[in-house]
Backbone as CSV, one residue per row, in Angstrom:
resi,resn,N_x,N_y,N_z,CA_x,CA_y,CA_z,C_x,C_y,C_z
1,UNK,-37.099,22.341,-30.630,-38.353,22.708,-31.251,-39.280,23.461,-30.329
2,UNK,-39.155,23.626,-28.756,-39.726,24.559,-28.154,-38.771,25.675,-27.595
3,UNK,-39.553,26.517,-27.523,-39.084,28.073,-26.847,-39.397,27.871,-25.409
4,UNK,-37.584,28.008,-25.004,-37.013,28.242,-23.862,-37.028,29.269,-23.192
5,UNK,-36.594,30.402,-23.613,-36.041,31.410,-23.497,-36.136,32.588,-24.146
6,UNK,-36.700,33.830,-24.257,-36.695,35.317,-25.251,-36.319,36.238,-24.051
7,UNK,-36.111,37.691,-25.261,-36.064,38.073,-24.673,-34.735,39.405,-24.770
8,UNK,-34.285,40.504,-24.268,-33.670,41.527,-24.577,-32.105,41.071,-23.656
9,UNK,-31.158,40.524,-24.559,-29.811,40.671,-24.007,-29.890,39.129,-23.359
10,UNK,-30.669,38.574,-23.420,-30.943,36.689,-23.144,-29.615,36.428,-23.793
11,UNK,-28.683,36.077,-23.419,-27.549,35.748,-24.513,-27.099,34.267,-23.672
12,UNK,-27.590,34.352,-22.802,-27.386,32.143,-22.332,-28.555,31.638,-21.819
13,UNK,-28.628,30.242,-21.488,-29.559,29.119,-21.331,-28.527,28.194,-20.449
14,UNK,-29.165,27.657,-19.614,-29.183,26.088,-19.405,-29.789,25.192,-19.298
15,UNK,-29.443,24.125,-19.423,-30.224,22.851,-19.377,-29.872,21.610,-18.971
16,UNK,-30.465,20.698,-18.701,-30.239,19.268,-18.096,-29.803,18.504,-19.464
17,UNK,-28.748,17.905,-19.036,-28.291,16.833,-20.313,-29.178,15.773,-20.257
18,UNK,-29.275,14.752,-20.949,-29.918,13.667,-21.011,-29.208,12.324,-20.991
19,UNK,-29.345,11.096,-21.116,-28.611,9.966,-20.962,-27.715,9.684,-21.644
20,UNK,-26.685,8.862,-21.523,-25.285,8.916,-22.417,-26.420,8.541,-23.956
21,UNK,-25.836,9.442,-24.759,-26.167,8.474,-26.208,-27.331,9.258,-27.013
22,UNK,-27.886,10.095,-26.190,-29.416,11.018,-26.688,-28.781,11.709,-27.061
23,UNK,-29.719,12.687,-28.157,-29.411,13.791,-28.305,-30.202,14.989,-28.383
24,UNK,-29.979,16.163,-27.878,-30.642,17.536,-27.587,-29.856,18.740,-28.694
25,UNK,-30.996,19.180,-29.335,-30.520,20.306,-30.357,-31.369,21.412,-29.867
26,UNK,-30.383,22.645,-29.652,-30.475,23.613,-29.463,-29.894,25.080,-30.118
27,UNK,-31.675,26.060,-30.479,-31.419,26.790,-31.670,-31.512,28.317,-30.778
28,UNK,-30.538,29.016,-31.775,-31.135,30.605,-31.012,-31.006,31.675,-32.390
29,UNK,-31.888,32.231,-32.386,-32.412,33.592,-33.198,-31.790,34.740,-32.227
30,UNK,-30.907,35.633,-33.419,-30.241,36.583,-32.341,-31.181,37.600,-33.760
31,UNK,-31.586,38.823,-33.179,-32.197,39.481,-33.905,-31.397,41.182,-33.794
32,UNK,-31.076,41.289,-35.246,-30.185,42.579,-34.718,-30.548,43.541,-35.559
33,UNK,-30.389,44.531,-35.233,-31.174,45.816,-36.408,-30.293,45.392,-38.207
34,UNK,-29.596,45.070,-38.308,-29.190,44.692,-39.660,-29.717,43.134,-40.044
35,UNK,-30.115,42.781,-39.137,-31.010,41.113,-39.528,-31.100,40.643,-39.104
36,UNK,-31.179,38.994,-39.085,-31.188,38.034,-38.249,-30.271,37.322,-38.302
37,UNK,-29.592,36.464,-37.369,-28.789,35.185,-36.999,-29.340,34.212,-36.984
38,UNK,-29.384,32.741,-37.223,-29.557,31.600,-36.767,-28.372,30.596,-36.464
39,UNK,-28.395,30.198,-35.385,-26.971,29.354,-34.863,-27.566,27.987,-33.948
40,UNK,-27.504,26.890,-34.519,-27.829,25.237,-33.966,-26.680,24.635,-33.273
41,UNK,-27.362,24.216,-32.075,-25.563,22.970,-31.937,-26.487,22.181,-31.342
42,UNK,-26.042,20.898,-31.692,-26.384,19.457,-31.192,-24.974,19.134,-30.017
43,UNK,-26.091,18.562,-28.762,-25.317,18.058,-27.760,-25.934,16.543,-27.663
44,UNK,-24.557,15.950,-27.896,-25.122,14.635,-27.551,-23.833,14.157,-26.086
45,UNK,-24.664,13.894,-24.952,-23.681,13.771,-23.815,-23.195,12.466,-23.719
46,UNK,-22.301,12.394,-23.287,-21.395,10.502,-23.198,-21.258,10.376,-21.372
47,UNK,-20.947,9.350,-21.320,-20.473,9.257,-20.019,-19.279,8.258,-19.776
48,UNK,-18.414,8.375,-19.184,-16.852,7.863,-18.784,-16.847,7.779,-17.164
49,UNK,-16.725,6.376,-16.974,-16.060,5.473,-15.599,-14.704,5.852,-15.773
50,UNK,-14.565,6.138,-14.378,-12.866,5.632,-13.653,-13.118,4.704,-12.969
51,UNK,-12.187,3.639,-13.334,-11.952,2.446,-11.950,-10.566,2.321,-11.747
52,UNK,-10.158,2.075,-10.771,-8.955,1.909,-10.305,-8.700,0.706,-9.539
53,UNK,-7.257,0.133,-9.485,-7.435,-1.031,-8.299,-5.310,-1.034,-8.336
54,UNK,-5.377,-1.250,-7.142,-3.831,-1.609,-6.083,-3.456,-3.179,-7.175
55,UNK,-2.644,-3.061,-8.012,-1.883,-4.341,-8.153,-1.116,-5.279,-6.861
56,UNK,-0.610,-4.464,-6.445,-0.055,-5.424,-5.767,0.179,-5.712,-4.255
57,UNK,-1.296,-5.132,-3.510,-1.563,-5.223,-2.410,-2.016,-5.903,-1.659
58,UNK,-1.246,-6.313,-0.918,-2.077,-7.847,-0.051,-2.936,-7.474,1.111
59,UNK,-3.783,-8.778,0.710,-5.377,-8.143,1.566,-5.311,-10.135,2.134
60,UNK,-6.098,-10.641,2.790,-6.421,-12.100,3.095,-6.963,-12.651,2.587
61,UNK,-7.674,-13.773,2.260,-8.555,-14.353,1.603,-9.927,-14.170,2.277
62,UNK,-10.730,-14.171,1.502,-11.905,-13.523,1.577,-12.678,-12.371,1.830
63,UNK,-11.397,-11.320,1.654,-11.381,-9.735,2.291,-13.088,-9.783,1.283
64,UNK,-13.616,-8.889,2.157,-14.534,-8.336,1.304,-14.544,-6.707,1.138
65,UNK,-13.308,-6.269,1.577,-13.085,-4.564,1.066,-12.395,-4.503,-0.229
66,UNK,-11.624,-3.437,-0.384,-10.942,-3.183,-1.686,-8.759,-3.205,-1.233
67,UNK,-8.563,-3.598,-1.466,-7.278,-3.947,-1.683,-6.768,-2.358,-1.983
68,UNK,-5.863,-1.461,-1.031,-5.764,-0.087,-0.960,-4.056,0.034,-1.777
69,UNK,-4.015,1.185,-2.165,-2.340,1.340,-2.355,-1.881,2.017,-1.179
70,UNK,-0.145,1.891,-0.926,0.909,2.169,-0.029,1.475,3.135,-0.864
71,UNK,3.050,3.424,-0.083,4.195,4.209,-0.983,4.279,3.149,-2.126
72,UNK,4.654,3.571,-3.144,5.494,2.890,-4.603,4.550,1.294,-4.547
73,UNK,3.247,1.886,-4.642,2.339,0.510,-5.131,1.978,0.729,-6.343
74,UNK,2.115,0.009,-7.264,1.685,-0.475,-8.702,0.056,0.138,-8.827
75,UNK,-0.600,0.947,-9.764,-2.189,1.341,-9.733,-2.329,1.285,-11.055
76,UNK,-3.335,0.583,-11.648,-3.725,0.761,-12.711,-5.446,1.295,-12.993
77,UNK,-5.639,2.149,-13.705,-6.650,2.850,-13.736,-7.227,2.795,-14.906
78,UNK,-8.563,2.582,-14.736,-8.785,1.664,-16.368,-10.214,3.019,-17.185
79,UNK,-10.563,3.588,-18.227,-11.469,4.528,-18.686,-12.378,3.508,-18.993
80,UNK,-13.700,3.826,-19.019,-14.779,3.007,-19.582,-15.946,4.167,-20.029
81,UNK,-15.532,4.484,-21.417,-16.609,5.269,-21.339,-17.423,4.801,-22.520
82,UNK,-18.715,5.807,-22.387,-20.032,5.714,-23.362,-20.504,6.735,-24.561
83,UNK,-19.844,6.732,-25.170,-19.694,7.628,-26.416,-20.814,6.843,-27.612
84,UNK,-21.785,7.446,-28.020,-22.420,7.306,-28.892,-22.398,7.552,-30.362
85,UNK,-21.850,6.655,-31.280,-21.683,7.146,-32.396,-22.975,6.822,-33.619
86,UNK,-23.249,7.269,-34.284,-24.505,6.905,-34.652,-25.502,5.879,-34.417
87,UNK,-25.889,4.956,-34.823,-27.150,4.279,-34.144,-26.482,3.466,-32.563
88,UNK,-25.226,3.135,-32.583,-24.386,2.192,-31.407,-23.357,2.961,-30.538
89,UNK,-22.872,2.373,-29.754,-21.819,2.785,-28.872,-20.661,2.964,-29.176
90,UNK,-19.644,3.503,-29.115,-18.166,3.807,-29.522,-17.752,2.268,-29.067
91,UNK,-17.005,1.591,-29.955,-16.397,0.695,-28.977,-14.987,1.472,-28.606
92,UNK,-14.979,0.997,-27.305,-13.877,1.561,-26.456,-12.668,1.181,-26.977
93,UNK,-12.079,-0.103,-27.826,-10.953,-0.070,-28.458,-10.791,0.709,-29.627
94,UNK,-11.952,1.317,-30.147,-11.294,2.023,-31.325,-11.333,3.564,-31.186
95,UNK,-11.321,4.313,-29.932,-11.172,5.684,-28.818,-9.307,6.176,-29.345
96,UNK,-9.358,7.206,-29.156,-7.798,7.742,-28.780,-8.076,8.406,-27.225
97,UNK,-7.041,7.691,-26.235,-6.579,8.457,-25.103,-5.829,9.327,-24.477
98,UNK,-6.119,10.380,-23.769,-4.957,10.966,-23.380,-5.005,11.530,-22.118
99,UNK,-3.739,10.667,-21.471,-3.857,10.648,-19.978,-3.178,11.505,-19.247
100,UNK,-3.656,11.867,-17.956,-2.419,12.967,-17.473,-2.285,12.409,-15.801
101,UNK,-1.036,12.429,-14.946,-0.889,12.401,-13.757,-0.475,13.699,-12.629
102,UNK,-1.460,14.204,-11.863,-1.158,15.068,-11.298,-1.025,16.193,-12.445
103,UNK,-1.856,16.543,-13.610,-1.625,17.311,-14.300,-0.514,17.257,-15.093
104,UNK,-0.013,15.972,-15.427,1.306,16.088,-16.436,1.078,15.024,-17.631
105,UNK,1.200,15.230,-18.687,0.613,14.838,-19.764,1.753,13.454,-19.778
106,UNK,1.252,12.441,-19.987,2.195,10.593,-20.067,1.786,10.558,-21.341
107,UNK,2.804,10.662,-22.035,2.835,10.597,-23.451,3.122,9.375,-23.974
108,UNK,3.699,8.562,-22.992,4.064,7.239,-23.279,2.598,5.842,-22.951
109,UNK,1.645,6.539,-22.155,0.587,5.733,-21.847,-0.857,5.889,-22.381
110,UNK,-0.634,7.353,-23.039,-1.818,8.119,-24.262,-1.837,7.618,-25.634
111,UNK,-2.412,7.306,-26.201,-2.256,6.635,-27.809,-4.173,6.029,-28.267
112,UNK,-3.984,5.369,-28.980,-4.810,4.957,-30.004,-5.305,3.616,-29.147
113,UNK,-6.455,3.529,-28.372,-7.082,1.581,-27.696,-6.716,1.791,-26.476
114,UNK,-5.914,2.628,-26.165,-5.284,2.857,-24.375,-5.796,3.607,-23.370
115,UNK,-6.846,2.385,-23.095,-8.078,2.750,-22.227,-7.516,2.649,-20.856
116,UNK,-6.250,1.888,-20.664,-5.415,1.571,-19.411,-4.531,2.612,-19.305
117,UNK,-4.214,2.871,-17.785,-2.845,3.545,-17.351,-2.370,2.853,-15.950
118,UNK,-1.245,2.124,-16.007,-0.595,1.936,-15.275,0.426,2.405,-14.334
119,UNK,0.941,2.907,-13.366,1.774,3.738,-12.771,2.604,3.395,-11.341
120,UNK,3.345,3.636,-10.825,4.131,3.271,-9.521,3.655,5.012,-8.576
121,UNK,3.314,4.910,-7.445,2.760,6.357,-7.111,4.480,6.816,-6.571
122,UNK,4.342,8.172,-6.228,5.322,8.519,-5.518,5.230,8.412,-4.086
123,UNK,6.371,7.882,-2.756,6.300,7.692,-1.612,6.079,9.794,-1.349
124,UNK,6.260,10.212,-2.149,6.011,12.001,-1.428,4.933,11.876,-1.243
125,UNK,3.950,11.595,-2.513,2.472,11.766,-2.945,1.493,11.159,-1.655
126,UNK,0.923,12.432,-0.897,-0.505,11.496,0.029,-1.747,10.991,-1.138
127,UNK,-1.339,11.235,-2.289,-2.413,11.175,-3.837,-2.263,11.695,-4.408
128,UNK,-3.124,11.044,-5.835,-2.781,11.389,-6.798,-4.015,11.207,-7.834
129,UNK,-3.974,12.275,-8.521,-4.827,12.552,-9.525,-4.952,12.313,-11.237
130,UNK,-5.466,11.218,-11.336,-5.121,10.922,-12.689,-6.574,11.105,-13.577
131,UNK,-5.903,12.032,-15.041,-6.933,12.371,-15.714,-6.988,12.003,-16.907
132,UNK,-8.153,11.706,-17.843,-8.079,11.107,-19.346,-8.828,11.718,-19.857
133,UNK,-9.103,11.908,-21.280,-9.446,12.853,-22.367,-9.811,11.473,-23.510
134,UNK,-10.931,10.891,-23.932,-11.101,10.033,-24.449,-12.222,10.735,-26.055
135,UNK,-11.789,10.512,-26.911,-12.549,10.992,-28.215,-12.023,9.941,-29.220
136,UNK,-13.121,9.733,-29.887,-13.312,9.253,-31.313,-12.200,9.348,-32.513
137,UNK,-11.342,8.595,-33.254,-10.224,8.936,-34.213,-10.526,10.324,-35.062
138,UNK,-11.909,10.743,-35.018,-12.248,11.940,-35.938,-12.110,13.041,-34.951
139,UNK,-12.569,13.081,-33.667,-12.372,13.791,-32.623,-13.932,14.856,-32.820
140,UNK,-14.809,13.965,-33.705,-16.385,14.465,-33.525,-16.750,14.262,-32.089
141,UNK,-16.433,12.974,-31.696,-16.917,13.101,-30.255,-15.818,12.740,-29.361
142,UNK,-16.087,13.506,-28.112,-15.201,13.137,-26.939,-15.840,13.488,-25.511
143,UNK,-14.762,12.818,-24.404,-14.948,12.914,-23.290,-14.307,13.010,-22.097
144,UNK,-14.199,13.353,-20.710,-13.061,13.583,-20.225,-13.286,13.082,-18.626
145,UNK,-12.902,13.227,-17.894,-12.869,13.021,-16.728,-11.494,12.621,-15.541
146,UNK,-11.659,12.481,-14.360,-10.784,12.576,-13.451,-10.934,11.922,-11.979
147,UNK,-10.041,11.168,-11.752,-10.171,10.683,-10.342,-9.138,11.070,-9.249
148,UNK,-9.455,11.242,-7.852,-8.958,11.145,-7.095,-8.317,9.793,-6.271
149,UNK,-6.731,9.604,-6.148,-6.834,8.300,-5.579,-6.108,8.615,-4.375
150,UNK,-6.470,7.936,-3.337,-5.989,8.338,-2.035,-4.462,7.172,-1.728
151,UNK,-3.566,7.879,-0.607,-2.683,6.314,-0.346,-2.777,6.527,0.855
152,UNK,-3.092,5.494,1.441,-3.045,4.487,2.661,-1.761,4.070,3.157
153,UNK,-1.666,3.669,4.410,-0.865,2.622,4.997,-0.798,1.724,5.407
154,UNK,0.114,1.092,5.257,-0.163,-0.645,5.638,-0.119,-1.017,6.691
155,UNK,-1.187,-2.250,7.383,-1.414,-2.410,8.620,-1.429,-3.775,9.391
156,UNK,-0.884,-3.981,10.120,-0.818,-5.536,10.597,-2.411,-5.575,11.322
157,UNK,-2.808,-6.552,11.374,-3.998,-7.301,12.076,-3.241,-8.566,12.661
158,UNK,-3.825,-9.066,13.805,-3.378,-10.614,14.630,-5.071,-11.311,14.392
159,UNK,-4.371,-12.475,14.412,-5.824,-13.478,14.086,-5.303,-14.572,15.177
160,UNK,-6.499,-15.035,15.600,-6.087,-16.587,16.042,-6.117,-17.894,14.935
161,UNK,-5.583,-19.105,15.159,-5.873,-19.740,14.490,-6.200,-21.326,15.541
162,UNK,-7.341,-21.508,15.248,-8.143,-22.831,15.455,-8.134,-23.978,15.017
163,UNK,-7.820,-24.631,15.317,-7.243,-26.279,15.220,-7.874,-26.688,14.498
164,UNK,-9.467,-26.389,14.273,-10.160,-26.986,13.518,-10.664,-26.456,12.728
165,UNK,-10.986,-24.911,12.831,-11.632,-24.409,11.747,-10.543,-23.006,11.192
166,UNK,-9.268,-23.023,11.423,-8.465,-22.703,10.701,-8.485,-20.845,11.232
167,UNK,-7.984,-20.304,10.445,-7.727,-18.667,10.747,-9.319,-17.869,11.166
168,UNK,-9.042,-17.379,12.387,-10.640,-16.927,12.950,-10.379,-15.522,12.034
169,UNK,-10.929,-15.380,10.624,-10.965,-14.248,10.388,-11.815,-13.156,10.870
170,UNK,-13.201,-13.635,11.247,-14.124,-12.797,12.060,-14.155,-12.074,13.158
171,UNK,-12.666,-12.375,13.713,-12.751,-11.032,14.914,-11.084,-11.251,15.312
172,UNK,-10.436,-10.310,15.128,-9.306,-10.284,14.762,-8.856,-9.984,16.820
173,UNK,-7.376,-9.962,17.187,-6.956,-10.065,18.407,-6.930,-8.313,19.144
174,UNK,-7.616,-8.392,19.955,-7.541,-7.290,20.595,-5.593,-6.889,21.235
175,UNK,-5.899,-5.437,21.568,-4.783,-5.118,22.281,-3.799,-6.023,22.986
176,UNK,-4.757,-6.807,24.223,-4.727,-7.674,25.372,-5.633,-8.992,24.829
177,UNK,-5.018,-10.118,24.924,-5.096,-11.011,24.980,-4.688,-12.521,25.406
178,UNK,-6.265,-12.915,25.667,-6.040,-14.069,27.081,-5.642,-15.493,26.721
179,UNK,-4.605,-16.352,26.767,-4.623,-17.779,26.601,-4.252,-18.485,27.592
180,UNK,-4.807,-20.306,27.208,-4.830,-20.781,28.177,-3.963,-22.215,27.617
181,UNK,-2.997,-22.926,27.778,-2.222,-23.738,26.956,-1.602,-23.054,25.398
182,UNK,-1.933,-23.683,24.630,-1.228,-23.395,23.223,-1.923,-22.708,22.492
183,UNK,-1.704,-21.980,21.677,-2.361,-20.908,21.173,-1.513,-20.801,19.450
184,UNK,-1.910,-20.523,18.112,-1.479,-19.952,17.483,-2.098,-18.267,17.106
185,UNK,-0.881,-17.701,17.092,-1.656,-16.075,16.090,-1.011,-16.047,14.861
186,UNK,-1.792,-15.924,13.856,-1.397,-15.744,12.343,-1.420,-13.802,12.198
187,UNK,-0.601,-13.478,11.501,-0.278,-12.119,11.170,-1.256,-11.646,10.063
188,UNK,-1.378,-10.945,8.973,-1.971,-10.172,8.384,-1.726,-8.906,7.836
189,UNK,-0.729,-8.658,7.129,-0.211,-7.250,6.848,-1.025,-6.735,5.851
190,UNK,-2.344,-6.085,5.846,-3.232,-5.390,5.094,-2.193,-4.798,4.209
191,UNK,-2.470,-4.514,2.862,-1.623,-2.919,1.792,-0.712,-3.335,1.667
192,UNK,0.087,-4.235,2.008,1.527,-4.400,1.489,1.793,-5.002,0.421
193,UNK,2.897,-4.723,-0.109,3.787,-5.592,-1.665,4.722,-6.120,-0.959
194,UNK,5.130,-7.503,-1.790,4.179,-7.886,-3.045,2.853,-8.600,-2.008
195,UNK,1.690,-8.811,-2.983,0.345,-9.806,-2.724,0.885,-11.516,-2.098
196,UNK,1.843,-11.961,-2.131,2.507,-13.137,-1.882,3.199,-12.863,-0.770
197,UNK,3.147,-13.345,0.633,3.636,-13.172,1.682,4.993,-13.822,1.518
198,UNK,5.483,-14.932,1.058,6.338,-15.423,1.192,7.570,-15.037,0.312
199,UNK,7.258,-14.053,-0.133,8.382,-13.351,-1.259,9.330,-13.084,-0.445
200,UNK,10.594,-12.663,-0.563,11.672,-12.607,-0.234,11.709,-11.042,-0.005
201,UNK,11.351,-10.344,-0.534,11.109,-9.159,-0.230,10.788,-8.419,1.077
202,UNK,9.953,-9.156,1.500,9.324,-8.830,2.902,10.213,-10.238,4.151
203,UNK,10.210,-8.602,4.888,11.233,-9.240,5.843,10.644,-8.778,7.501
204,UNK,10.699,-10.444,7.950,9.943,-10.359,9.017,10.194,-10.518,10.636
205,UNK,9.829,-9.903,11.674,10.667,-9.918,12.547,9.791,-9.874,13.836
206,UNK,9.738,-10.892,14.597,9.148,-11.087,15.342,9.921,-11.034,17.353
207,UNK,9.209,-10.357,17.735,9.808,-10.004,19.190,8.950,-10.613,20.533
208,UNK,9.584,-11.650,21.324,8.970,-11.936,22.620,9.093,-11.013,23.621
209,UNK,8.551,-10.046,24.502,9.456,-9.431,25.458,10.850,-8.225,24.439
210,UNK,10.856,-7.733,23.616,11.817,-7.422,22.863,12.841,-8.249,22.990
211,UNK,12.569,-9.503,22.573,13.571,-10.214,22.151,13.654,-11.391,20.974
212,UNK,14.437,-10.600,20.243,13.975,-11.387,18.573,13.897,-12.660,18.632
213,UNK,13.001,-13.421,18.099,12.709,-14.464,17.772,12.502,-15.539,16.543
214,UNK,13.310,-16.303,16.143,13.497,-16.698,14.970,11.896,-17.941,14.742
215,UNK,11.749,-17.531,13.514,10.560,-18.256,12.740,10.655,-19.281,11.668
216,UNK,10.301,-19.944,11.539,10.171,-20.880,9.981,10.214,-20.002,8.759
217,UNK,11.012,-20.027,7.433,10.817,-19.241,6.563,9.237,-19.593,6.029
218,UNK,9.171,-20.365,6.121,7.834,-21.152,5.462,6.711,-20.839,6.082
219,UNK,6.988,-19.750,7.183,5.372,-19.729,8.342,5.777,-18.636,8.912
220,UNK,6.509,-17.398,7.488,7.094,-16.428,8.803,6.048,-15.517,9.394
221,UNK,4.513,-15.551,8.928,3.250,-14.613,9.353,2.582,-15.794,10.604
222,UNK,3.464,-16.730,11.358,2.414,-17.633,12.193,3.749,-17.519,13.683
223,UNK,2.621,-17.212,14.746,3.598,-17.506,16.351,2.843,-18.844,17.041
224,UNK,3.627,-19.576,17.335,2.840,-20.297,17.833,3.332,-19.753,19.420
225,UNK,2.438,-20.036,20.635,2.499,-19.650,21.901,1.960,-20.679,22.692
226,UNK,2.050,-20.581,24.005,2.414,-21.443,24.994,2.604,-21.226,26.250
227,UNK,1.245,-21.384,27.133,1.379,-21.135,28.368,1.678,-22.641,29.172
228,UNK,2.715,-22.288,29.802,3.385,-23.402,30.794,2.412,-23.861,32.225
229,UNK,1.867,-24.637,32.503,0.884,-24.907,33.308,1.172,-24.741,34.933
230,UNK,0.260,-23.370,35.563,0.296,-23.428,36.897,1.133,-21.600,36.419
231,UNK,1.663,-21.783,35.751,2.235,-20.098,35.190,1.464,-19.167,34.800
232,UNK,1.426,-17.700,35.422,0.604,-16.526,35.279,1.375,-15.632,34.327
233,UNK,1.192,-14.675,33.782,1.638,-13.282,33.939,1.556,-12.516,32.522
234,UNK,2.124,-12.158,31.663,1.854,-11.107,30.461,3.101,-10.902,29.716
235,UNK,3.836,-11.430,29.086,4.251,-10.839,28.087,4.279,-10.563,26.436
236,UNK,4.425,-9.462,25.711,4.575,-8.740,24.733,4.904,-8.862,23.983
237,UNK,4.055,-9.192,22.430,4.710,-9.965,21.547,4.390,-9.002,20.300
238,UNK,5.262,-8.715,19.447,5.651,-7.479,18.435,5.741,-7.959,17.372
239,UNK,5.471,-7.712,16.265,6.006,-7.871,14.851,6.004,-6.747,14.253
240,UNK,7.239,-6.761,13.541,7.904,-5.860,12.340,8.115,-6.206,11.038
241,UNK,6.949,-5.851,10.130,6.958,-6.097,8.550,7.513,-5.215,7.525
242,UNK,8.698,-5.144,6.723,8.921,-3.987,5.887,9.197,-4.774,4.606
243,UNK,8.901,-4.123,3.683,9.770,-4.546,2.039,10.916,-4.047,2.493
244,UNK,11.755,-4.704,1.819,12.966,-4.170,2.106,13.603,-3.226,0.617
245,UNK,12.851,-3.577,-0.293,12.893,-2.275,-1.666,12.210,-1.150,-1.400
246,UNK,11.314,-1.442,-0.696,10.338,0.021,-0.744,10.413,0.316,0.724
247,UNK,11.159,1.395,1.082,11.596,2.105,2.623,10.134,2.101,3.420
248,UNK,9.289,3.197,2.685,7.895,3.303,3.811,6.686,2.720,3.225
249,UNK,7.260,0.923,3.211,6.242,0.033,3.261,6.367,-0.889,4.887
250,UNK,6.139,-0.344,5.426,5.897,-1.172,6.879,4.995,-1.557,7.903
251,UNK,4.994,-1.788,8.581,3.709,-2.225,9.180,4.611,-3.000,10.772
252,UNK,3.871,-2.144,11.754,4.108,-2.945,12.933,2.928,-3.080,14.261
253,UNK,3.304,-4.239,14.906,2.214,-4.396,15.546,2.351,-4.930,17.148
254,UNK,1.759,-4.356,18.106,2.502,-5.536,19.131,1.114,-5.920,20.082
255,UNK,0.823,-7.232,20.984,-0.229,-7.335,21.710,0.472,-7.693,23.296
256,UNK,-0.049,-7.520,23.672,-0.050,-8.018,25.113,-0.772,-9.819,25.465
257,UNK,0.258,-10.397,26.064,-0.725,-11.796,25.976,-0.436,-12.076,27.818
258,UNK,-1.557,-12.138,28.030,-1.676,-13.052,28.959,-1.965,-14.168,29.455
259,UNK,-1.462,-14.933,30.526,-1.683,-16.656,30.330,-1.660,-16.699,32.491
């Protein structure tokens, strides 16, 4: 209802959208020696979330980051968008989706309520780009958008663990480290599959001095250590974590201990 814009050969405008759900109508008078034009379009703008999250990445208890994907980690990526259909909101189950990976249309994960996409990444892929196209069964309204997801690698951390107050998660084992009698270090393989350490999958391998050392199946992320009294000196203690399904899921780590 106000004038934006006049003017000789004015043939565009822009403007600021407004909040998901408003709406802005915009008119233009084209004036031409044989008459006039009048042409209206109503924009009403929506807005659409990507969230994403690592199924099946193990993080510790009480991580307070985000649980990252590896090679061939499980990602599910969920749409949440805000489509306004007359006086209320679209509900998001009654949307048609249509999803794409890296630009390739998943015809099998696009349909009618399928606000989800689930996927295994490729070990080639440093990322991957997954995109959705979300509109109304009439296809009056729609919306679109796209995320970037990055992949990571998986990483061992060493912890001590305290007799009494259990895994020092607050400051994890430096390079070099000093003990004096008995000592435990608990492991930590950040990003890896599966989320359950004790799966059979993951296969674990622990080295004194490079020399393998057999563990409890039941405690294969715990060393216990042991300085012999009146004894000095440093040796090198390694661990090697891999799935053994998924080639470049690994993680290795080694510290120096001195006593």
């Amino acid at each position: 209802g106000q004038s934006t814009l006049a003017g000789v050969g004015q043939k565009s405008m822009s403007l600021t959208a407004g909040i998901a759900g408003t709406t802005t109508t915009v008119s233009a008078q084209i004036l031409l020696p044989a008459g006039r034009i009048d042409k209206t379009v109503t924009l009403r703008p929506g807005n659409l979330t990507l969230l994403w999250q690592a199924n099946d990445s193990h993080v510790p208890p009480f991580y307070r980051g985000k649980a990252l994907p590896t090679s061939d980690s499980s990602i599910k990526v969920v749409a949440i968008p805000e489509v306004k259909s007359g006086s209320g909101f679209t509900d998001s189950k009654s949307m048609v989706y249509r999803w794409e990976k890296n630009y390739v249309n998943q015809q099998g994960a696009s349909g009618y309520s399928k606000s989800s996409f689930t996927f295994v990444n490729d070990f080639l892929d440093d990322n991957n780009i997954v995109s959705v196209e979300v509109a109304t069964p009439n296809y009056q309204y729609s919306g679109a958008g796209n995320i970037n997801i990055p992949i990571f690698d998986s990483e061992l951390v060493f912890y001590k663990k305290d007799p009494v107050l259990g895994t020092l998660w607050e400051r994890s084992l430096q390079d070099t480290h000093t003990i004096s009698g008995e000592e435990i270090v608990v492991a930590e393989p950040y990003f890896i599959s599966p989320k359950e350490l004790w799966r059979p999958e993951l296969v674990w391998r622990w080295f004194i001095n490079d020399t393998l050392v057999d563990v409890p199946a039941y405690a294969n992320n715990i060393m216990p250590l042991r300085a012999n009294p009146g004894a000095t000196g440093t040796s090198k203690v390694r661990l090697e974590v891999e799935n053994q399904y998924k080639y470049f899921q690994t993680a290795k780590k080694e510290v120096l201990i001195s006593f």
